[in-house]
Amino acid sequence: MQKVKCLVWDLDNTLWDGILTEDKNVSLKAGVKEIIKGLDERGILQSIASKNNFEDAYKKLEELGISEYFLYPQINWGPKSASIKRISEQLNLGIDSFAFADDSPFERGEVAEALPQVLCIDAADMDKILDDKRFIPRFITEDTVNRRKMYMADYSRRQDEESFDGTSEEFLKGLDMVLSIAPVTEHDLQRAYELTVRTHQLNSTGYTYSYDELKEFINSEDYIFLIAQLTDKYGDYGKIGLILVENTDVMRIKLLLMSCRVMSRGVGSALLIYLEKLAKKEGKRLLADFLATDRNRVMYITYKFMGFDEIEEHDGASILEYTSEEERDFPPYFTINTEKL
């Protein structure tokens, strides 16, 4: 069962009673504010796809005290499927993790036809949302509670980056990024599990480990199990990466994943450099498992770019080996905190 990561709301006769263009004094539907806050506390992002005048509708959201809950609201006169697609692109989330609530059968039908992966909900059934298992994460972590604020910080970064007069590397140097890599503890387990079930695009195998499986790796002498956290001058990205390495006579990366929010920050390269240095220090070959999915092609490209070559392939599953003799160092725009090197 696919968990919902973002709920997109219609406004007229869905979020509030009435039609704004006909009545400027519309009020929130009963129970809606509790639903919005409840979803936010669960780390479920929210946005808007509404056919309205943007200035009037957003002003009303501010008057109602709820504008801060909606990321990249699409308030225009175009198809709502197009609005949802734009929100998906801005948030960098798969469209199959979206839900859409609207009172109009026509609008739900238009979205269902154009985007069949989206869960469409009749506004009349909104009172059932908080009890729907698709809206209930297994765990609620610190990163879960702060997810919307992290995305808001991402928005500020993106705006500043787009207006920055300089190179991409110069912008990154000015972020004061600190990447911390440390062994996973029991305190991290819920977030580690959350990362495996939420991360698809930047997941080297697409495999989802169970909570109990992850717990076993913590104390295993045959595995190196690490979690990465990233901060910069805008704030904390949270725990954004996970590394699982089978450590026997060779080091073999069984899982490498990271949040899509750090895709453009070079975190994948930094984590692989860390593992390359660790393998060299221990005098071991560094291998990596890669299983192609319909979403993770970028991870294969990252491995190849960082000096890994394919040594075995079968039915989409590959074993890669680090063969480069280049002495790589961490990107200069990172400060690296580690406990292994």
mmCIF file of C-alpha atoms in Angstrom:
data_model
loop_
_atom_site.group_PDB
_atom_site.id
_atom_site.type_symbol
_atom_site.label_atom_id
_atom_site.label_comp_id
_atom_site.label_asym_id
_atom_site.label_seq_id
_atom_site.Cartn_x
_atom_site.Cartn_y
_atom_site.Cartn_z
ATOM 1 C CA MET A 1 0.000 0.000 0.000
ATOM 2 C CA GLN A 2 1.522 3.295 -1.166
ATOM 3 C CA LYS A 3 1.881 5.877 1.618
ATOM 4 C CA VAL A 4 0.844 9.431 0.817
ATOM 5 C CA LYS A 5 3.644 12.000 1.026
ATOM 6 C CA CYS A 6 1.692 15.040 -0.163
ATOM 7 C CA LEU A 7 -1.994 15.954 -0.084
ATOM 8 C CA VAL A 8 -3.108 18.598 -2.574
ATOM 9 C CA TRP A 9 -6.246 20.511 -1.609
ATOM 10 C CA ASP A 10 -8.891 22.209 -3.703
ATOM 11 C CA LEU A 11 -10.249 25.388 -2.067
ATOM 12 C CA ASP A 12 -13.862 26.225 -2.984
ATOM 13 C CA ASN A 13 -16.323 23.906 -1.222
ATOM 14 C CA THR A 14 -13.420 21.696 -0.151
ATOM 15 C CA LEU A 15 -11.069 23.569 2.169
ATOM 16 C CA TRP A 16 -13.687 26.201 2.848
ATOM 17 C CA ASP A 17 -17.478 26.488 2.450
ATOM 18 C CA GLY A 18 -18.573 28.517 -0.550
ATOM 19 C CA ILE A 19 -16.982 29.978 -3.665
ATOM 20 C CA LEU A 20 -14.516 32.795 -3.078
ATOM 21 C CA THR A 21 -15.325 34.692 -6.284
ATOM 22 C CA GLU A 22 -18.951 34.851 -5.156
ATOM 23 C CA ASP A 23 -18.417 35.441 -1.431
ATOM 24 C CA LYS A 24 -15.289 37.022 0.089
ATOM 25 C CA ASN A 25 -16.387 35.880 3.566
ATOM 26 C CA VAL A 26 -15.938 32.135 3.058
ATOM 27 C CA SER A 27 -15.000 30.174 6.183
ATOM 28 C CA LEU A 28 -13.120 26.935 6.750
ATOM 29 C CA LYS A 29 -15.099 23.733 6.660
ATOM 30 C CA ALA A 30 -15.625 22.137 10.058
ATOM 31 C CA GLY A 31 -12.668 19.982 11.099
ATOM 32 C CA VAL A 32 -10.406 21.034 8.219
ATOM 33 C CA LYS A 33 -7.882 22.879 10.375
ATOM 34 C CA GLU A 34 -7.487 19.810 12.589
ATOM 35 C CA ILE A 35 -6.866 17.659 9.498
ATOM 36 C CA ILE A 36 -4.264 20.101 8.159
ATOM 37 C CA LYS A 37 -2.412 20.225 11.469
ATOM 38 C CA GLY A 38 -2.673 16.474 11.968
ATOM 39 C CA LEU A 39 -1.163 15.712 8.582
ATOM 40 C CA ASP A 40 1.586 18.265 9.149
ATOM 41 C CA GLU A 41 2.546 16.608 12.435
ATOM 42 C CA ARG A 42 2.840 13.296 10.569
ATOM 43 C CA GLY A 43 5.261 14.811 8.060
ATOM 44 C CA ILE A 44 2.778 14.724 5.192
ATOM 45 C CA LEU A 45 3.312 17.751 2.981
ATOM 46 C CA GLN A 46 0.373 19.765 1.688
ATOM 47 C CA SER A 47 -0.298 22.048 -1.243
ATOM 48 C CA ILE A 48 -3.149 23.522 -3.252
ATOM 49 C CA ALA A 49 -4.549 23.109 -6.761
ATOM 50 C CA SER A 50 -7.412 25.572 -7.145
ATOM 51 C CA LYS A 51 -9.082 27.476 -9.963
ATOM 52 C CA ASN A 52 -9.106 30.931 -8.471
ATOM 53 C CA ASN A 53 -7.432 34.302 -8.562
ATOM 54 C CA PHE A 54 -4.096 33.773 -6.821
ATOM 55 C CA GLU A 55 -3.931 37.063 -4.911
ATOM 56 C CA ASP A 56 -7.459 36.795 -3.529
ATOM 57 C CA ALA A 57 -7.180 33.120 -2.601
ATOM 58 C CA TYR A 58 -3.772 33.416 -0.956
ATOM 59 C CA LYS A 59 -4.912 36.477 0.999
ATOM 60 C CA LYS A 60 -7.836 34.420 2.301
ATOM 61 C CA LEU A 61 -5.497 31.598 3.337
ATOM 62 C CA GLU A 62 -3.443 34.136 5.273
ATOM 63 C CA GLU A 63 -6.585 35.559 6.933
ATOM 64 C CA LEU A 64 -7.553 32.034 7.974
ATOM 65 C CA GLY A 65 -4.093 31.495 9.486
ATOM 66 C CA ILE A 66 -3.160 28.446 7.414
ATOM 67 C CA SER A 67 -1.111 29.747 4.473
ATOM 68 C CA GLU A 68 2.172 28.485 5.978
ATOM 69 C CA TYR A 69 1.068 24.849 5.653
ATOM 70 C CA PHE A 70 0.957 24.850 1.840
ATOM 71 C CA LEU A 71 4.086 24.429 -0.265
ATOM 72 C CA TYR A 72 4.191 25.675 -3.869
ATOM 73 C CA PRO A 73 0.425 26.389 -4.060
ATOM 74 C CA GLN A 74 -0.934 26.345 -7.614
ATOM 75 C CA ILE A 75 -3.820 28.785 -7.803
ATOM 76 C CA ASN A 76 -4.656 29.455 -11.446
ATOM 77 C CA TRP A 77 -7.213 28.666 -14.140
ATOM 78 C CA GLY A 78 -5.405 25.732 -15.745
ATOM 79 C CA PRO A 79 -6.065 21.988 -15.419
ATOM 80 C CA LYS A 80 -5.577 20.723 -11.889
ATOM 81 C CA SER A 81 -3.585 17.748 -13.159
ATOM 82 C CA ALA A 82 -1.018 20.204 -14.531
ATOM 83 C CA SER A 83 -0.915 21.977 -11.163
ATOM 84 C CA ILE A 84 -0.329 18.716 -9.296
ATOM 85 C CA LYS A 85 2.424 17.776 -11.725
ATOM 86 C CA ARG A 86 4.159 21.127 -11.108
ATOM 87 C CA ILE A 87 3.931 20.610 -7.338
ATOM 88 C CA SER A 88 5.447 17.141 -7.749
ATOM 89 C CA GLU A 89 8.330 18.599 -9.724
ATOM 90 C CA GLN A 90 8.936 21.413 -7.237
ATOM 91 C CA LEU A 91 8.942 19.014 -4.278
ATOM 92 C CA ASN A 92 10.882 16.379 -6.240
ATOM 93 C CA LEU A 93 8.436 13.693 -5.106
ATOM 94 C CA GLY A 94 7.016 10.866 -7.200
ATOM 95 C CA ILE A 95 3.509 11.514 -8.456
ATOM 96 C CA ASP A 96 2.452 8.129 -7.075
ATOM 97 C CA SER A 97 2.884 9.498 -3.543
ATOM 98 C CA PHE A 98 0.273 12.249 -4.060
ATOM 99 C CA ALA A 99 -3.367 12.521 -3.024
ATOM 100 C CA PHE A 100 -5.864 15.116 -4.246
ATOM 101 C CA ALA A 101 -9.011 16.255 -2.412
ATOM 102 C CA ASP A 102 -11.787 18.032 -4.343
ATOM 103 C CA ASP A 103 -15.560 18.301 -4.128
ATOM 104 C CA SER A 104 -16.018 18.223 -7.912
ATOM 105 C CA PRO A 105 -16.405 14.846 -9.662
ATOM 106 C CA PHE A 106 -15.286 16.567 -12.877
ATOM 107 C CA GLU A 107 -12.007 17.790 -11.357
ATOM 108 C CA ARG A 108 -11.296 14.454 -9.683
ATOM 109 C CA GLY A 109 -12.028 12.737 -12.983
ATOM 110 C CA GLU A 110 -9.693 15.047 -14.899
ATOM 111 C CA VAL A 111 -6.858 14.312 -12.465
ATOM 112 C CA ALA A 112 -7.568 10.583 -12.413
ATOM 113 C CA GLU A 113 -7.482 10.471 -16.210
ATOM 114 C CA ALA A 114 -4.264 12.483 -16.577
ATOM 115 C CA LEU A 115 -2.490 11.184 -13.464
ATOM 116 C CA PRO A 116 -3.865 7.738 -12.584
ATOM 117 C CA GLN A 117 -1.187 7.278 -9.907
ATOM 118 C CA VAL A 118 -2.729 10.052 -7.782
ATOM 119 C CA LEU A 119 -5.178 9.065 -5.048
ATOM 120 C CA CYS A 120 -8.329 11.157 -5.595
ATOM 121 C CA ILE A 121 -10.533 11.870 -2.584
ATOM 122 C CA ASP A 122 -14.064 13.230 -2.530
ATOM 123 C CA ALA A 123 -14.187 16.270 -0.227
ATOM 124 C CA ALA A 124 -17.244 14.682 1.381
ATOM 125 C CA ASP A 125 -14.931 11.984 2.752
ATOM 126 C CA MET A 126 -12.314 14.316 4.241
ATOM 127 C CA ASP A 127 -13.244 13.372 7.795
ATOM 128 C CA LYS A 128 -11.822 9.892 7.079
ATOM 129 C CA ILE A 129 -8.363 11.090 6.027
ATOM 130 C CA LEU A 130 -6.647 10.992 9.418
ATOM 131 C CA ASP A 131 -7.823 7.390 9.936
ATOM 132 C CA ASP A 132 -6.763 6.236 6.456
ATOM 133 C CA LYS A 133 -3.703 3.965 6.736
ATOM 134 C CA ARG A 134 -2.227 5.580 3.636
ATOM 135 C CA PHE A 135 -1.877 8.777 5.689
ATOM 136 C CA ILE A 136 -0.407 7.101 8.780
ATOM 137 C CA PRO A 137 3.392 6.644 8.832
ATOM 138 C CA ARG A 138 4.714 3.760 10.881
ATOM 139 C CA PHE A 139 6.963 6.087 12.881
ATOM 140 C CA ILE A 140 6.969 9.800 13.584
ATOM 141 C CA THR A 141 10.529 11.026 14.008
ATOM 142 C CA GLU A 142 12.084 14.432 14.582
ATOM 143 C CA ASP A 143 12.643 14.677 10.829
ATOM 144 C CA THR A 144 8.981 13.791 10.268
ATOM 145 C CA VAL A 145 7.713 16.601 12.485
ATOM 146 C CA ASN A 146 10.077 19.137 10.891
ATOM 147 C CA ARG A 147 9.595 18.039 7.256
ATOM 148 C CA ARG A 148 7.570 21.042 6.118
ATOM 149 C CA LYS A 149 10.029 23.476 7.689
ATOM 150 C CA MET A 150 12.893 21.680 5.940
ATOM 151 C CA TYR A 151 11.133 22.066 2.607
ATOM 152 C CA MET A 152 10.517 25.746 3.356
ATOM 153 C CA ALA A 153 14.253 26.170 3.976
ATOM 154 C CA ASP A 154 14.873 24.366 0.677
ATOM 155 C CA TYR A 155 12.650 26.921 -1.022
ATOM 156 C CA SER A 156 14.746 29.780 0.381
ATOM 157 C CA ARG A 157 17.936 28.071 -0.774
ATOM 158 C CA ARG A 158 16.525 27.554 -4.255
ATOM 159 C CA GLN A 159 15.378 31.162 -4.554
ATOM 160 C CA ASP A 160 18.788 32.458 -3.500
ATOM 161 C CA GLU A 161 20.582 30.028 -5.794
ATOM 162 C CA GLU A 162 18.525 31.112 -8.803
ATOM 163 C CA SER A 163 19.370 34.756 -8.162
ATOM 164 C CA PHE A 164 23.038 34.104 -7.286
ATOM 165 C CA ASP A 165 25.503 35.859 -9.578
ATOM 166 C CA GLY A 166 28.298 33.312 -9.732
ATOM 167 C CA THR A 167 29.117 29.678 -10.360
ATOM 168 C CA SER A 168 27.327 26.749 -8.763
ATOM 169 C CA GLU A 169 30.434 25.821 -6.769
ATOM 170 C CA GLU A 170 30.768 29.392 -5.483
ATOM 171 C CA PHE A 171 27.182 29.235 -4.259
ATOM 172 C CA LEU A 172 27.803 25.888 -2.559
ATOM 173 C CA LYS A 173 30.915 27.247 -0.840
ATOM 174 C CA GLY A 174 28.808 30.008 0.660
ATOM 175 C CA LEU A 175 26.334 27.582 2.228
ATOM 176 C CA ASP A 176 28.694 26.513 5.049
ATOM 177 C CA MET A 177 27.567 22.898 4.676
ATOM 178 C CA VAL A 178 28.502 20.377 7.344
ATOM 179 C CA LEU A 179 28.079 16.688 6.465
ATOM 180 C CA SER A 180 28.151 14.370 9.472
ATOM 181 C CA ILE A 181 28.606 10.605 9.027
ATOM 182 C CA ALA A 182 28.204 8.376 12.063
ATOM 183 C CA PRO A 183 27.219 4.829 13.031
ATOM 184 C CA VAL A 184 23.478 4.234 13.264
ATOM 185 C CA THR A 185 22.270 4.002 16.861
ATOM 186 C CA GLU A 186 18.977 2.711 18.215
ATOM 187 C CA HIS A 187 17.888 6.348 18.444
ATOM 188 C CA ASP A 188 18.324 6.607 14.639
ATOM 189 C CA LEU A 189 16.491 3.406 13.725
ATOM 190 C CA GLN A 190 13.057 4.882 13.141
ATOM 191 C CA ARG A 191 14.500 7.532 10.823
ATOM 192 C CA ALA A 192 16.656 4.901 9.077
ATOM 193 C CA TYR A 193 13.531 2.837 8.426
ATOM 194 C CA GLU A 194 11.668 5.938 7.237
ATOM 195 C CA LEU A 195 14.461 6.696 4.771
ATOM 196 C CA THR A 196 14.297 3.225 3.245
ATOM 197 C CA VAL A 197 10.532 3.338 2.710
ATOM 198 C CA ARG A 198 10.434 6.952 1.463
ATOM 199 C CA THR A 199 13.517 7.043 -0.784
ATOM 200 C CA HIS A 200 13.189 5.570 -4.268
ATOM 201 C CA GLN A 201 14.939 7.845 -6.743
ATOM 202 C CA LEU A 202 18.256 7.941 -4.884
ATOM 203 C CA ASN A 203 18.317 4.346 -3.642
ATOM 204 C CA SER A 204 21.018 2.071 -5.068
ATOM 205 C CA THR A 205 18.952 -1.115 -4.886
ATOM 206 C CA GLY A 206 15.372 -0.032 -4.236
ATOM 207 C CA TYR A 207 15.273 -2.623 -1.463
ATOM 208 C CA THR A 208 13.240 -1.757 1.634
ATOM 209 C CA TYR A 209 14.646 -3.255 4.815
ATOM 210 C CA SER A 210 12.299 -3.986 7.681
ATOM 211 C CA TYR A 211 12.771 -2.272 11.020
ATOM 212 C CA ASP A 212 13.927 -5.537 12.589
ATOM 213 C CA GLU A 213 16.447 -6.148 9.797
ATOM 214 C CA LEU A 214 17.917 -2.688 10.288
ATOM 215 C CA LYS A 215 18.143 -3.249 14.026
ATOM 216 C CA GLU A 216 20.198 -6.409 13.474
ATOM 217 C CA PHE A 217 22.818 -4.467 11.504
ATOM 218 C CA ILE A 218 23.619 -2.126 14.412
ATOM 219 C CA ASN A 219 25.541 -4.684 16.453
ATOM 220 C CA SER A 220 26.699 -6.939 13.614
ATOM 221 C CA GLU A 221 30.470 -7.330 13.266
ATOM 222 C CA ASP A 222 29.992 -8.080 9.574
ATOM 223 C CA TYR A 223 28.353 -4.763 8.655
ATOM 224 C CA ILE A 224 29.145 -1.064 8.734
ATOM 225 C CA PHE A 225 25.859 0.789 9.160
ATOM 226 C CA LEU A 226 26.022 4.579 8.886
ATOM 227 C CA ILE A 227 23.666 7.546 8.787
ATOM 228 C CA ALA A 228 24.411 10.991 7.339
ATOM 229 C CA GLN A 229 23.104 14.374 8.414
ATOM 230 C CA LEU A 230 23.484 17.696 6.595
ATOM 231 C CA THR A 231 23.261 21.272 7.863
ATOM 232 C CA ASP A 232 23.968 24.639 6.287
ATOM 233 C CA LYS A 233 23.441 28.319 7.017
ATOM 234 C CA TYR A 234 19.731 27.989 6.252
ATOM 235 C CA GLY A 235 19.182 25.239 8.797
ATOM 236 C CA ASP A 236 19.145 21.472 9.226
ATOM 237 C CA TYR A 237 18.319 19.147 6.323
ATOM 238 C CA GLY A 238 17.963 16.382 8.925
ATOM 239 C CA LYS A 239 19.153 12.789 8.573
ATOM 240 C CA ILE A 240 19.387 12.524 4.797
ATOM 241 C CA GLY A 241 21.514 9.490 3.937
ATOM 242 C CA LEU A 242 22.009 5.837 4.796
ATOM 243 C CA ILE A 243 24.932 3.481 4.105
ATOM 244 C CA LEU A 244 25.019 -0.266 4.670
ATOM 245 C CA VAL A 245 28.294 -2.051 3.924
ATOM 246 C CA GLU A 246 28.996 -5.746 4.293
ATOM 247 C CA ASN A 247 32.503 -5.809 5.763
ATOM 248 C CA THR A 248 34.296 -9.142 5.441
ATOM 249 C CA ASP A 249 37.361 -9.847 3.291
ATOM 250 C CA VAL A 250 36.026 -7.120 0.992
ATOM 251 C CA MET A 251 33.818 -4.091 1.625
ATOM 252 C CA ARG A 252 30.555 -4.397 -0.304
ATOM 253 C CA ILE A 253 28.000 -1.580 -0.357
ATOM 254 C CA LYS A 254 24.637 -3.270 0.074
ATOM 255 C CA LEU A 255 22.654 -0.056 0.269
ATOM 256 C CA LEU A 256 23.379 3.589 -0.456
ATOM 257 C CA LEU A 257 20.524 6.064 -0.379
ATOM 258 C CA MET A 258 19.898 9.722 0.244
ATOM 259 C CA SER A 259 17.007 12.132 0.324
ATOM 260 C CA CYS A 260 16.064 13.757 -2.984
ATOM 261 C CA ARG A 261 16.331 17.121 -1.228
ATOM 262 C CA VAL A 262 20.140 16.873 -1.338
ATOM 263 C CA MET A 263 20.414 15.625 -4.931
ATOM 264 C CA SER A 264 22.173 18.774 -6.140
ATOM 265 C CA ARG A 265 24.507 19.105 -3.154
ATOM 266 C CA GLY A 266 27.061 16.432 -4.043
ATOM 267 C CA VAL A 267 26.230 14.307 -1.004
ATOM 268 C CA GLY A 268 26.335 11.044 -2.982
ATOM 269 C CA SER A 269 29.857 11.757 -4.189
ATOM 270 C CA ALA A 270 30.982 12.727 -0.679
ATOM 271 C CA LEU A 271 29.596 9.508 0.824
ATOM 272 C CA LEU A 272 31.357 7.394 -1.808
ATOM 273 C CA ILE A 273 34.637 9.255 -1.233
ATOM 274 C CA TYR A 274 34.242 8.488 2.463
ATOM 275 C CA LEU A 275 33.833 4.769 1.693
ATOM 276 C CA GLU A 276 36.731 4.799 -0.782
ATOM 277 C CA LYS A 277 39.010 6.254 1.887
ATOM 278 C CA LEU A 278 37.767 3.748 4.459
ATOM 279 C CA ALA A 279 38.363 0.784 2.121
ATOM 280 C CA LYS A 280 41.852 2.040 1.297
ATOM 281 C CA LYS A 281 42.639 2.448 4.979
ATOM 282 C CA GLU A 282 41.590 -1.154 5.639
ATOM 283 C CA GLY A 283 43.326 -2.447 2.481
ATOM 284 C CA LYS A 284 40.146 -3.939 1.033
ATOM 285 C CA ARG A 285 38.430 -3.992 -2.347
ATOM 286 C CA LEU A 286 35.320 -1.828 -2.492
ATOM 287 C CA LEU A 287 32.316 -3.376 -4.257
ATOM 288 C CA ALA A 288 28.752 -2.149 -4.595
ATOM 289 C CA ASP A 289 25.412 -3.793 -5.336
ATOM 290 C CA PHE A 290 23.163 -1.982 -7.775
ATOM 291 C CA LEU A 291 19.659 -3.060 -8.729
ATOM 292 C CA ALA A 292 18.027 -1.017 -11.474
ATOM 293 C CA THR A 293 14.500 0.252 -10.832
ATOM 294 C CA ASP A 294 12.329 2.610 -12.847
ATOM 295 C CA ARG A 295 13.465 5.482 -10.605
ATOM 296 C CA ASN A 296 17.145 5.135 -9.611
ATOM 297 C CA ARG A 297 19.153 5.589 -12.798
ATOM 298 C CA VAL A 298 20.890 8.619 -11.270
ATOM 299 C CA MET A 299 22.483 6.379 -8.624
ATOM 300 C CA TYR A 300 24.105 4.220 -11.297
ATOM 301 C CA ILE A 301 25.472 7.355 -12.952
ATOM 302 C CA THR A 302 26.877 8.508 -9.600
ATOM 303 C CA TYR A 303 28.718 5.209 -9.115
ATOM 304 C CA LYS A 304 30.173 5.347 -12.635
ATOM 305 C CA PHE A 305 31.200 8.993 -12.255
ATOM 306 C CA MET A 306 32.985 8.180 -9.010
ATOM 307 C CA GLY A 307 35.166 5.442 -10.512
ATOM 308 C CA PHE A 308 33.097 2.253 -10.187
ATOM 309 C CA ASP A 309 33.010 -0.251 -13.046
ATOM 310 C CA GLU A 310 30.550 -3.069 -13.585
ATOM 311 C CA ILE A 311 32.123 -6.495 -13.055
ATOM 312 C CA GLU A 312 28.981 -8.633 -13.064
ATOM 313 C CA GLU A 313 25.387 -8.230 -14.275
ATOM 314 C CA HIS A 314 22.334 -10.452 -14.211
ATOM 315 C CA ASP A 315 18.649 -9.544 -14.724
ATOM 316 C CA GLY A 316 19.180 -5.872 -13.900
ATOM 317 C CA ALA A 317 21.260 -6.605 -10.792
ATOM 318 C CA SER A 318 24.880 -5.489 -11.023
ATOM 319 C CA ILE A 319 28.010 -5.735 -8.938
ATOM 320 C CA LEU A 320 30.295 -2.749 -9.317
ATOM 321 C CA GLU A 321 33.889 -2.340 -8.160
ATOM 322 C CA TYR A 322 35.836 0.784 -7.383
ATOM 323 C CA THR A 323 38.725 0.610 -9.846
ATOM 324 C CA SER A 324 39.889 4.210 -10.048
ATOM 325 C CA GLU A 325 43.439 5.013 -8.980
ATOM 326 C CA GLU A 326 42.592 8.694 -8.622
ATOM 327 C CA GLU A 327 43.180 10.128 -5.151
ATOM 328 C CA ARG A 328 39.880 11.847 -4.485
ATOM 329 C CA ASP A 329 39.217 14.306 -1.709
ATOM 330 C CA PHE A 330 35.987 15.641 -0.304
ATOM 331 C CA PRO A 331 34.401 18.574 -2.171
ATOM 332 C CA PRO A 332 35.833 21.844 -0.800
ATOM 333 C CA TYR A 333 32.393 23.235 0.012
ATOM 334 C CA PHE A 334 31.815 20.545 2.694
ATOM 335 C CA THR A 335 33.025 20.345 6.248
ATOM 336 C CA ILE A 336 33.048 16.595 7.005
ATOM 337 C CA ASN A 337 32.473 15.225 10.490
ATOM 338 C CA THR A 338 33.132 11.513 10.744
ATOM 339 C CA GLU A 339 33.696 8.889 13.391
ATOM 340 C CA LYS A 340 35.344 6.253 11.201
ATOM 341 C CA LEU A 341 38.272 7.986 9.495
#
